[in-house]
XYZ file of C-alpha atoms in Angstrom:
697
model
C 19.350 161.234 -159.134
C 18.381 157.691 -160.120
C 15.798 156.968 -162.834
C 12.458 155.774 -161.494
C 10.051 153.584 -163.384
C 6.294 153.789 -163.389
C 5.358 150.602 -161.549
C 2.126 148.872 -162.461
C 1.939 145.885 -160.161
C -1.501 144.820 -161.317
C -2.316 146.092 -164.773
C -5.953 146.524 -165.627
C -6.745 147.061 -169.279
C -9.949 148.638 -170.468
C -11.430 146.500 -173.205
C -14.619 146.890 -175.178
C -16.411 144.450 -172.893
C -15.293 145.579 -169.440
C -12.152 145.863 -167.332
C -10.050 142.709 -167.114
C -6.902 142.079 -165.118
C -4.290 140.244 -167.181
C -2.242 137.531 -165.527
C 1.507 137.841 -165.024
C 2.287 134.415 -166.442
C 5.472 132.510 -165.642
C 6.786 128.969 -165.781
C 9.790 126.715 -165.531
C 12.819 127.080 -167.782
C 12.247 123.519 -169.031
C 9.265 124.906 -170.961
C 11.272 127.449 -172.996
C 11.130 125.447 -176.224
C 7.332 125.278 -176.322
C 7.073 129.049 -176.899
C 9.206 129.232 -180.036
C 7.590 130.926 -183.009
C 6.389 128.046 -185.222
C 7.855 127.288 -188.614
C 5.066 127.740 -191.212
C 6.385 124.677 -193.037
C 5.434 122.537 -190.013
C 1.756 123.482 -190.369
C 1.612 123.674 -194.176
C -1.698 122.678 -195.713
C -1.908 119.493 -197.772
C -4.829 118.915 -200.126
C -6.023 116.715 -202.997
C -8.688 119.169 -204.160
C -8.961 122.277 -206.320
C -11.421 125.166 -206.304
C -12.722 126.832 -209.483
C -14.756 129.976 -209.980
C -17.391 129.334 -212.676
C -18.279 132.384 -214.759
C -21.244 131.502 -216.951
C -21.739 133.330 -220.197
C -24.682 133.599 -222.558
C -24.704 131.118 -225.411
C -26.388 132.709 -228.424
C -26.668 129.304 -230.041
C -28.655 127.775 -227.189
C -30.182 130.974 -225.797
C -28.911 130.025 -222.338
C -26.187 130.807 -219.836
C -23.627 128.043 -219.556
C -20.055 127.127 -218.773
C -18.078 124.287 -220.266
C -14.598 123.135 -219.422
C -12.241 120.235 -218.978
C -11.535 118.845 -215.505
C -8.644 116.380 -215.122
C -9.361 113.221 -213.105
C -6.248 111.487 -211.743
C -7.818 109.330 -209.015
C -8.745 105.739 -209.747
C -10.678 105.412 -206.494
C -13.097 108.319 -206.373
C -13.905 111.676 -207.966
C -16.182 114.386 -206.525
C -17.593 117.641 -207.877
C -19.143 119.956 -205.277
C -20.960 123.188 -206.081
C -21.729 126.370 -204.115
C -23.590 129.501 -205.166
C -25.444 132.540 -203.896
C -28.240 131.363 -206.208
C -30.319 128.225 -205.525
C -28.287 125.201 -206.593
C -31.434 123.640 -207.985
C -31.263 126.283 -210.757
C -28.204 124.657 -212.343
C -27.887 121.548 -214.503
C -24.570 119.692 -214.444
C -23.336 117.297 -217.120
C -20.042 115.439 -216.645
C -18.439 112.598 -218.539
C -14.993 111.362 -219.580
C -13.765 112.701 -222.891
C -13.356 109.103 -224.010
C -17.072 108.435 -223.447
C -20.011 109.705 -225.447
C -22.366 109.156 -222.528
C -23.275 111.729 -219.913
C -24.234 111.755 -216.274
C -26.354 114.795 -215.665
C -28.233 116.346 -212.822
C -31.357 118.361 -213.356
C -33.918 119.946 -211.100
C -37.303 118.264 -210.918
C -39.902 119.280 -208.340
C -37.235 120.995 -206.219
C -35.182 117.797 -205.950
C -31.930 116.827 -207.613
C -32.424 113.636 -209.612
C -29.761 111.887 -211.665
C -30.712 110.649 -215.112
C -29.187 107.211 -215.499
C -27.188 106.513 -218.602
C -24.885 103.846 -219.866
C -22.087 105.649 -218.040
C -21.710 105.113 -214.268
C -24.176 107.143 -212.211
C -22.659 109.266 -209.429
C -23.817 109.413 -205.828
C -25.594 112.650 -204.930
C -25.180 114.489 -201.648
C -26.905 117.691 -200.562
C -25.554 119.388 -197.468
C -24.398 122.537 -195.720
C -20.752 123.539 -196.064
C -19.034 125.874 -193.631
C -17.988 126.366 -190.019
C -20.429 126.208 -187.119
C -23.248 128.684 -187.828
C -21.735 130.121 -191.017
C -22.784 127.724 -193.759
C -23.994 127.639 -197.330
C -25.822 124.872 -199.232
C -23.651 122.446 -201.169
C -24.412 119.889 -203.858
C -21.972 117.041 -204.545
C -21.636 114.367 -207.217
C -19.279 111.477 -206.463
C -18.131 108.822 -208.921
C -16.695 105.600 -207.543
C -13.845 104.086 -209.615
C -13.931 106.885 -212.226
C -12.260 106.820 -215.616
C -8.862 108.537 -215.303
C -8.237 111.332 -217.788
C -9.880 114.566 -218.885
C -13.609 114.951 -218.228
C -15.945 117.342 -219.998
C -18.121 119.343 -217.613
C -21.020 121.484 -218.825
C -23.102 123.623 -216.440
C -26.300 125.288 -217.620
C -28.421 127.854 -215.784
C -32.196 127.453 -215.593
C -34.513 129.728 -217.600
C -35.472 131.630 -214.434
C -31.838 132.567 -213.757
C -31.515 133.960 -217.277
C -34.044 136.618 -216.242
C -32.338 137.384 -212.937
C -30.738 140.860 -213.110
C -28.047 140.052 -210.533
C -27.118 136.882 -212.420
C -26.961 138.760 -215.728
C -24.819 141.528 -214.199
C -22.363 138.965 -212.823
C -22.164 137.405 -216.302
C -21.434 140.798 -217.850
C -18.685 141.446 -215.274
C -17.263 137.901 -215.609
C -17.907 137.394 -211.886
C -18.308 133.720 -210.926
C -21.930 132.792 -210.226
C -20.933 129.340 -209.070
C -17.964 127.722 -207.329
C -16.852 124.183 -208.121
C -14.692 122.190 -205.704
C -12.994 119.233 -207.383
C -11.594 116.369 -205.322
C -9.187 113.749 -206.637
C -8.299 111.573 -203.606
C -5.133 110.151 -205.136
C -1.569 109.993 -203.857
C -0.833 113.443 -205.331
C -1.320 116.351 -202.898
C -0.438 120.029 -202.926
C 1.623 121.406 -200.024
C 1.770 125.191 -199.570
C 2.729 127.726 -196.910
C 4.020 131.243 -196.258
C 7.788 131.176 -195.753
C 7.770 133.201 -192.506
C 5.440 134.711 -189.902
C 7.906 137.495 -189.094
C 7.074 139.924 -191.895
C 3.285 139.951 -192.176
C 3.232 143.753 -192.187
C 2.056 146.380 -194.637
C 4.797 147.424 -197.027
C 6.464 144.014 -196.900
C 7.001 141.350 -199.539
C 5.512 138.053 -198.318
C 6.790 134.887 -199.965
C 4.621 131.798 -200.509
C 5.927 128.324 -201.392
C 4.151 125.346 -202.961
C 4.879 121.866 -204.232
C 3.182 118.594 -205.058
C 4.044 115.581 -202.928
C 3.023 111.961 -202.347
C 0.476 111.487 -199.586
C 1.806 107.954 -199.015
C 5.179 109.401 -197.971
C 3.720 112.156 -195.796
C 4.597 112.028 -192.085
C 1.779 113.411 -189.956
C 2.666 115.509 -186.914
C 0.367 113.353 -184.795
C 2.477 110.281 -185.560
C 5.215 111.484 -183.235
C 7.814 110.444 -185.833
C 8.027 113.700 -187.754
C 11.410 115.447 -187.479
C 11.504 119.161 -186.721
C 11.342 121.360 -189.851
C 10.538 118.330 -192.008
C 8.937 118.802 -195.386
C 7.936 116.243 -198.044
C 9.911 115.593 -201.214
C 8.474 117.409 -204.253
C 6.986 115.460 -207.147
C 8.365 116.558 -210.511
C 5.668 116.827 -213.190
C 5.829 117.856 -216.821
C 4.171 120.973 -218.267
C 4.121 122.494 -214.773
C 2.805 125.929 -213.835
C 1.870 127.515 -210.535
C 0.170 130.776 -209.662
C -1.461 132.642 -206.820
C -4.913 134.194 -207.048
C -4.964 136.892 -204.383
C -8.074 138.511 -202.940
C -7.181 141.845 -201.335
C -8.953 143.381 -198.319
C -10.595 145.947 -200.620
C -12.240 143.138 -202.642
C -10.033 143.369 -205.717
C -8.114 140.373 -207.103
C -4.653 139.824 -208.538
C -3.052 136.848 -210.275
C 0.614 136.376 -209.404
C 2.907 133.841 -211.093
C 5.085 131.435 -209.104
C 8.520 130.215 -210.178
C 10.808 127.229 -209.738
C 13.985 129.136 -210.554
C 15.769 129.315 -207.209
C 15.227 133.087 -207.108
C 11.896 133.285 -205.252
C 12.783 131.685 -201.885
C 12.190 128.339 -203.625
C 15.592 126.788 -202.832
C 17.006 125.179 -206.013
C 15.904 125.753 -209.596
C 13.784 122.989 -211.144
C 13.436 121.076 -207.873
C 9.611 121.059 -207.891
C 9.281 123.733 -205.186
C 7.661 126.930 -206.511
C 7.848 130.363 -204.911
C 6.163 133.699 -205.409
C 5.858 137.085 -203.706
C 2.877 139.064 -202.478
C 3.339 142.788 -202.041
C 0.991 143.810 -199.233
C -0.041 147.427 -198.764
C -3.389 147.151 -196.946
C -4.318 146.104 -193.425
C -6.654 143.138 -193.182
C -7.097 139.595 -194.413
C -5.694 138.494 -197.762
C -7.577 135.572 -199.316
C -4.976 133.529 -201.194
C -5.475 130.578 -203.530
C -2.374 128.681 -204.661
C -3.005 126.777 -207.929
C -0.638 124.081 -209.223
C -1.067 122.460 -212.647
C 0.896 119.803 -214.492
C 0.880 116.456 -216.254
C 1.649 113.073 -214.696
C 1.870 109.855 -216.705
C 0.125 111.610 -219.572
C -2.819 112.747 -217.437
C -3.567 116.271 -216.263
C -3.237 117.173 -212.568
C -4.589 120.284 -210.859
C -4.543 121.089 -207.161
C -5.138 124.218 -205.122
C -4.938 125.381 -201.513
C -6.720 128.298 -199.882
C -4.936 130.435 -197.281
C -6.101 133.341 -195.168
C -3.177 135.681 -194.477
C -3.760 138.477 -191.943
C -1.639 141.584 -192.460
C -1.038 144.088 -189.684
C 1.376 146.991 -189.212
C 4.549 146.741 -187.157
C 3.156 149.141 -184.598
C 5.596 148.166 -181.815
C 9.271 147.309 -181.961
C 11.734 146.254 -179.259
C 14.704 148.575 -178.828
C 16.824 145.972 -177.029
C 16.941 148.023 -173.812
C 15.564 146.268 -170.722
C 15.206 147.667 -167.200
C 13.999 146.171 -163.951
C 13.076 147.073 -160.404
C 11.942 145.042 -157.415
C 8.512 145.750 -155.980
C 7.535 145.621 -152.308
C 7.226 141.835 -152.424
C 10.728 141.509 -153.930
C 9.238 140.410 -157.269
C 11.167 141.422 -160.367
C 9.260 143.923 -162.523
C 10.818 143.755 -166.003
C 10.386 146.562 -168.535
C 11.070 146.074 -172.247
C 11.590 149.464 -173.898
C 9.701 149.792 -177.194
C 8.982 152.325 -179.886
C 6.509 152.591 -182.739
C 8.232 152.766 -186.138
C 6.985 155.559 -188.409
C 4.685 156.961 -185.697
C 5.021 160.141 -183.665
C 3.547 158.501 -180.540
C 3.962 154.988 -179.163
C 1.020 152.685 -179.831
C -0.670 151.536 -176.611
C -2.737 148.717 -178.098
C -2.678 145.640 -175.801
C -0.183 143.020 -177.000
C 1.235 139.689 -175.855
C 4.810 139.678 -174.545
C 7.045 136.697 -173.771
C 10.633 136.401 -172.560
C 13.111 133.957 -171.072
C 14.769 135.243 -167.893
C 18.260 134.315 -166.691
C 20.220 135.185 -163.563
C 23.628 134.535 -162.086
C 24.646 131.706 -159.738
C 27.272 131.694 -156.966
C 30.007 130.884 -159.481
C 29.129 133.872 -161.626
C 27.645 131.671 -164.345
C 24.436 132.395 -166.183
C 21.502 130.258 -165.006
C 18.026 129.921 -166.541
C 15.335 131.033 -164.103
C 11.908 131.019 -165.789
C 9.862 132.430 -168.624
C 7.479 135.366 -168.203
C 4.551 136.344 -170.419
C 1.200 138.074 -170.483
C -1.068 140.694 -171.978
C 0.224 144.207 -171.513
C 0.377 147.588 -173.216
C 3.133 150.160 -173.662
C 3.230 152.582 -170.727
C 5.424 155.672 -170.336
C 8.404 155.548 -168.014
C 7.909 158.027 -165.168
C 9.183 161.438 -166.069
C 9.185 160.727 -169.804
C 6.646 161.350 -172.530
C 8.646 159.602 -175.220
C 10.055 156.426 -173.624
C 7.563 153.577 -173.305
C 7.883 150.027 -172.000
C 6.030 146.715 -171.959
C 6.033 145.070 -168.554
C 6.207 141.557 -167.152
C 6.516 140.364 -163.559
C 8.652 137.494 -162.269
C 7.664 136.215 -158.845
C 10.706 136.207 -156.545
C 10.130 132.520 -155.700
C 11.253 131.540 -159.224
C 14.570 133.328 -158.638
C 15.093 131.774 -155.221
C 14.058 128.340 -156.494
C 17.095 128.106 -158.802
C 19.432 129.917 -156.414
C 19.960 132.905 -158.708
C 20.733 136.522 -158.094
C 21.577 139.661 -160.092
C 22.733 140.514 -162.687
C 19.792 139.363 -164.797
C 19.449 138.787 -168.533
C 16.607 138.192 -170.986
C 16.570 136.237 -174.228
C 14.112 135.250 -176.970
C 11.837 138.206 -176.288
C 8.658 138.199 -178.399
C 5.972 140.840 -178.837
C 2.861 139.629 -180.674
C -0.331 141.221 -181.913
C -3.129 140.133 -179.574
C -5.716 139.659 -182.326
C -3.630 137.548 -184.701
C -0.562 136.590 -182.596
C 1.575 137.702 -185.525
C 5.060 138.476 -184.151
C 5.521 142.252 -184.173
C 9.077 142.172 -182.901
C 11.314 139.428 -181.566
C 14.944 138.900 -180.770
C 16.925 135.738 -180.087
C 19.943 137.581 -178.678
C 20.667 138.066 -174.973
C 20.076 141.486 -173.411
C 21.413 142.712 -170.085
C 18.756 143.854 -167.618
C 19.596 147.236 -166.091
C 18.653 147.071 -162.421
C 17.155 150.297 -161.091
C 17.880 150.671 -157.411
C 19.446 148.202 -155.040
C 18.619 144.522 -155.542
C 17.501 142.490 -152.510
C 18.849 138.931 -152.662
C 15.707 136.784 -152.397
C 17.740 133.724 -151.450
C 17.857 135.100 -147.910
C 14.058 135.052 -147.580
C 12.440 132.215 -145.616
C 9.850 130.833 -148.019
C 6.567 129.212 -147.112
C 5.380 127.032 -148.719
C 8.786 125.494 -149.580
C 10.296 126.456 -152.936
C 9.779 123.039 -154.535
C 6.037 123.824 -154.521
C 5.000 125.925 -157.535
C 2.073 128.042 -156.430
C -0.717 129.507 -158.540
C 0.568 133.006 -157.701
C 3.967 132.055 -159.150
C 2.301 131.021 -162.404
C -0.401 133.710 -162.694
C 0.653 136.645 -160.567
C -1.337 138.164 -157.730
C -5.089 137.664 -158.037
C -7.158 140.895 -157.944
C -8.522 141.585 -154.469
C -12.162 141.433 -155.567
C -11.588 137.838 -156.695
C -9.155 136.846 -153.949
C -11.692 137.856 -151.284
C -14.157 135.327 -152.722
C -11.836 132.317 -152.865
C -13.314 129.384 -150.931
C -16.499 131.272 -150.053
C -19.776 129.812 -151.272
C -22.998 131.778 -151.592
C -24.703 129.383 -154.007
C -24.004 131.644 -156.983
C -21.923 129.500 -159.360
C -22.895 128.264 -162.829
C -21.990 125.958 -165.668
C -21.944 128.127 -168.800
C -22.752 126.448 -172.133
C -20.762 128.151 -174.881
C -21.331 128.035 -178.647
C -18.784 128.513 -181.428
C -18.052 130.750 -184.407
C -20.999 132.612 -185.939
C -23.325 130.201 -184.180
C -26.544 130.091 -182.237
C -27.301 127.924 -179.219
C -26.137 124.345 -179.819
C -26.397 122.685 -176.403
C -29.755 121.221 -175.216
C -29.910 123.011 -171.866
C -32.149 120.293 -170.424
C -29.160 117.905 -170.573
C -27.218 119.988 -168.021
C -27.866 120.826 -164.377
C -27.281 124.287 -162.898
C -26.461 125.627 -166.347
C -27.015 128.769 -168.354
C -26.666 129.441 -172.071
C -24.078 131.963 -173.215
C -25.659 134.002 -176.011
C -23.412 135.896 -178.377
C -25.198 134.505 -181.398
C -24.132 134.790 -185.050
C -20.958 136.744 -184.360
C -17.453 136.459 -185.766
C -15.021 136.967 -182.892
C -11.315 136.460 -182.516
C -10.240 134.344 -179.555
C -9.318 137.362 -177.431
C -12.571 139.245 -177.988
C -14.570 136.022 -177.546
C -12.797 135.366 -174.217
C -13.509 138.892 -172.982
C -17.229 138.529 -173.639
C -17.368 135.182 -171.831
C -15.548 136.745 -168.853
C -17.992 139.637 -168.767
C -20.976 137.264 -168.930
C -19.522 135.037 -166.217
C -18.801 137.919 -163.822
C -22.401 137.800 -162.564
C -21.679 134.421 -160.918
C -19.770 135.504 -157.828
C -18.758 131.993 -156.730
C -17.239 131.270 -160.127
C -18.200 129.409 -163.284
C -17.157 126.473 -165.423
C -17.508 126.026 -169.178
C -18.770 123.389 -171.596
C -17.719 124.766 -174.954
C -18.347 123.852 -178.567
C -15.929 124.455 -181.432
C -14.223 127.885 -181.210
C -15.838 128.329 -177.814
C -13.185 125.915 -176.557
C -10.388 128.111 -177.945
C -11.934 131.154 -176.269
C -12.329 129.289 -172.952
C -8.656 128.276 -172.952
C -7.630 131.812 -173.939
C -9.601 133.246 -171.002
C -8.146 130.751 -168.521
C -4.650 131.579 -169.763
C -4.505 135.345 -170.004
C -7.124 136.912 -167.696
C -8.345 136.542 -164.123
C -12.015 135.556 -163.967
C -14.484 133.303 -162.179
C -12.700 130.371 -163.820
C -9.874 130.940 -161.322
C -12.294 130.675 -158.393
C -13.559 127.385 -159.821
C -10.049 125.917 -160.010
C -10.056 125.768 -156.209
C -13.006 123.351 -156.304
C -13.403 119.718 -157.306
C -14.433 119.014 -160.886
C -13.662 120.055 -164.438
C -13.353 123.751 -165.226
C -13.271 123.532 -169.059
C -14.766 120.779 -171.230
C -14.874 121.100 -174.995
C -16.368 119.305 -177.963
C -15.149 119.571 -181.575
C -12.694 122.402 -180.877
C -10.085 123.155 -183.583
C -7.186 123.716 -181.205
C -4.770 123.381 -184.131
C -7.084 125.146 -186.579
C -8.984 123.809 -189.549
C -8.124 123.837 -193.247
C -11.786 124.664 -193.776
C -11.146 128.223 -192.533
C -9.055 129.144 -195.572
C -11.456 127.516 -198.025
C -14.423 129.046 -196.237
C -12.887 132.517 -196.617
C -12.970 132.024 -200.401
C -16.371 130.362 -200.626
C -18.113 132.402 -197.935
C -17.187 135.720 -199.525
C -18.204 134.481 -202.964
C -21.661 133.317 -201.902
C -22.258 136.262 -199.573
C -22.507 134.506 -196.195
C -22.810 137.098 -193.416
C -19.944 136.104 -191.093
C -16.577 137.043 -192.532
C -13.295 135.132 -192.351
C -11.656 134.295 -189.017
C -7.871 133.913 -189.080
C -7.775 132.456 -185.531
C -9.413 129.328 -186.955
C -6.828 128.785 -189.701
C -3.987 126.323 -189.164
C -1.485 129.208 -189.278
C -3.440 131.404 -186.879
C -3.976 128.516 -184.469
C -0.271 127.613 -184.515
C 0.721 131.179 -183.615
C -1.895 131.345 -180.849
C -1.247 127.893 -179.411
C 2.475 128.487 -178.903
C 1.518 131.157 -176.324
C -0.538 128.730 -174.187
C 1.510 127.204 -171.322
C 1.269 123.573 -170.240
C -0.497 124.224 -166.909
C -3.378 126.001 -168.689
C -3.739 123.271 -171.312
C -4.081 120.753 -168.491
C -7.329 122.465 -167.428
C -9.044 121.329 -170.643
C -10.926 118.032 -171.033
C -11.692 117.596 -174.712
C -13.722 115.244 -176.872
C -13.815 114.745 -180.643
C -16.199 113.039 -183.036
C -16.140 111.763 -186.593
C -18.291 110.172 -189.269
C -19.181 106.479 -189.098
C -17.081 104.092 -191.174
C -17.757 100.984 -193.208
C -19.740 102.486 -196.082
C -18.632 102.963 -199.670
C -18.354 106.716 -199.018
C -17.826 107.859 -195.408
C -18.427 111.490 -194.505
C -20.110 114.055 -192.299
C -20.151 116.546 -195.139
C -18.969 115.413 -198.548
C -17.795 118.885 -199.514
C -15.717 119.150 -196.322
C -14.112 115.798 -197.095
C -12.475 117.459 -200.090
C -10.684 119.916 -197.806
C -10.123 118.125 -194.495
C -7.979 115.168 -193.535
C -9.815 111.897 -192.958
C -11.452 111.169 -190.524
C -13.196 114.398 -189.548
C -16.402 115.740 -188.053
C -17.279 117.886 -191.074
C -15.526 121.020 -189.766
C -12.276 119.900 -188.141
C -10.283 116.737 -188.756
C -8.807 114.468 -186.116
C -5.309 115.626 -187.061
C -6.053 119.175 -185.843
C -8.298 118.623 -182.805
C -5.643 117.358 -180.344
C -4.539 119.757 -177.622
C -1.087 118.678 -176.502
C -1.093 118.797 -172.702
C -4.895 118.718 -172.503
C -6.889 115.739 -171.241
C -8.217 113.737 -174.193
C -11.425 111.899 -173.278
C -12.989 110.209 -176.293
C -13.652 110.172 -180.032
C -17.254 109.273 -180.819
C -18.153 107.863 -184.224
C -21.377 108.692 -186.060
C -21.593 112.210 -184.609
C -20.891 115.294 -186.734
C -19.921 118.860 -185.933
C -23.044 120.744 -186.959
C -26.707 120.343 -187.681
C -27.630 119.264 -191.209
C -24.703 116.885 -191.672
C -24.773 113.159 -192.408
C -24.980 112.169 -188.708
C -26.477 113.918 -185.654
C -24.871 117.079 -184.286
C -22.168 116.241 -181.729
C -23.651 118.572 -179.088
C -26.926 116.607 -179.000
C -25.429 113.430 -177.476
C -27.631 113.471 -174.391
C -25.878 110.638 -172.574
C -22.494 112.300 -172.908
C -23.873 115.753 -172.144
C -25.161 114.464 -168.816
C -21.751 112.986 -168.088
C -20.085 116.354 -168.779
C -22.628 118.009 -166.522
C -21.872 115.601 -163.677
C -18.102 116.078 -164.044
C -18.219 119.887 -164.136
C -17.292 122.025 -161.130
C -20.748 123.578 -161.231
């Protein structure tokens, strides 16, 4: 008696925000390389700044709370100190001057306004702003010196008399908890470069290695240049008196300091080559807030740099066994089943995941031939007649098989199973597995195909559309809308009067991953039975693309009509370095929205590799940046210390491009959010009206 499989031709998955039908994605074999798991080294963060926690203590001599320290300045062009706190920044006085000078530049609070007291030493430029991402921000205060004296600077910070009486402030002083954060920027040729060594072991109980070096910015090859070789990394700078360490914030709120080594024994290649390595032992689920700190001496002057990383840790709750089965459905499509188990669990985890695989068949000469890739959102389901054997499913439309003239036997290769929230690889294999065919295989080459096989249909790429949507294709009842979508932890950002036939999506002040964000948009849009289109800001663009890729919705109805389905502004398609820094600063100052790993450069790289070319082509995107020509050019001076230049204050122009998307424009003198140096990018009325006119709805 032959083994039968439980066939799920159209899988519907119950999510928190309604029932969605995932797409059975597929595409040409020429696209195989775009789905490879990225090398963390290719998206490593490079920075010329360093972040300090300032723990102020009571000075018995002065009867005040203060902090004093030495900050090395190695930039001849510019030097910036930026401060953040859960207490009003006006309650702190800052004095800073080169050790070689007896003069001071100090800031003190007068009538609720920061005013610099001029001295014989150069007076810095002052900038007050809001630092953060979209709606999650905190006040910042920056001092910038043009053409500073290179060498050690003395910095003294004193709390106001009112803070001395503040019980929370006093308690933090007693516990040596930082009451203030100081971000130091030295925009010189010396940058830190740091990254996790692999994305394949971000599980509890594992040892995660982190690597760091200093390098020359002038020799750095940007990915956007198109001239960067695969797996390229910069050459390390060798300094004297070097040390490196990791300051790790655990999910439970505790902190650890972990040394790093250049001894060739910590995944750091050769000893004394300038590349440092260290290990993190992870035992908890959740986000680990990591700061990599690198110190040394160069040409007799001190150098300090740091990078902030947000590392999500999950459990390896699903694992491929290597066994693959398949059966044809009534339409002769190939239903592929990847057998899985759950390590260290008595039952198989049925959490929705993302699965991807290359599929191969056999030609008339008996040779292996690449057919297509398959992918989608699925969950482990039991094989019929079994309570212990579970499989993840994918569907390959029979037209792909016929298109390349293939037949059985079939094979799969480069199978990947990824966590849907973080896109961390749970299990993957690069080896080839035979596909066990259940039942007799019908040779699809004998079928007369219409339309002809050279035409790739939407059903080939997405699978069969749910009947309730398919019945509405091409039918107009006047119930379609343009939905205006905000970003991370944000409120409404689009002036609705700039758009016709529009409605505001309202999931205000929330921290959502891309998948959850997409689900909520789909649920909101389901009320518009003719379909909907999206104009999205910031992370809203990521969520819009995620929805268009993985789930059937009204966006698919709109693709049958003339006009743009997705338009985005200021979206960090490749992440933002601000996300890692914000995780450190936001938690320290107590901002409500927590960290979001989908917005980090690592999280974005893992997510973006799952987005096929045909879905990227749906997106029309626009970027903005600060105006140029001034002595100091910025949207937010604090963000300039973290982001590449130019930027919009939240994401830099190096990380906004969506390869395969339709790039429209980069507007100068428009910034990401309200309260920055130039107007908010979503308030460009002329361009908003253009987006409205180009939209499907």
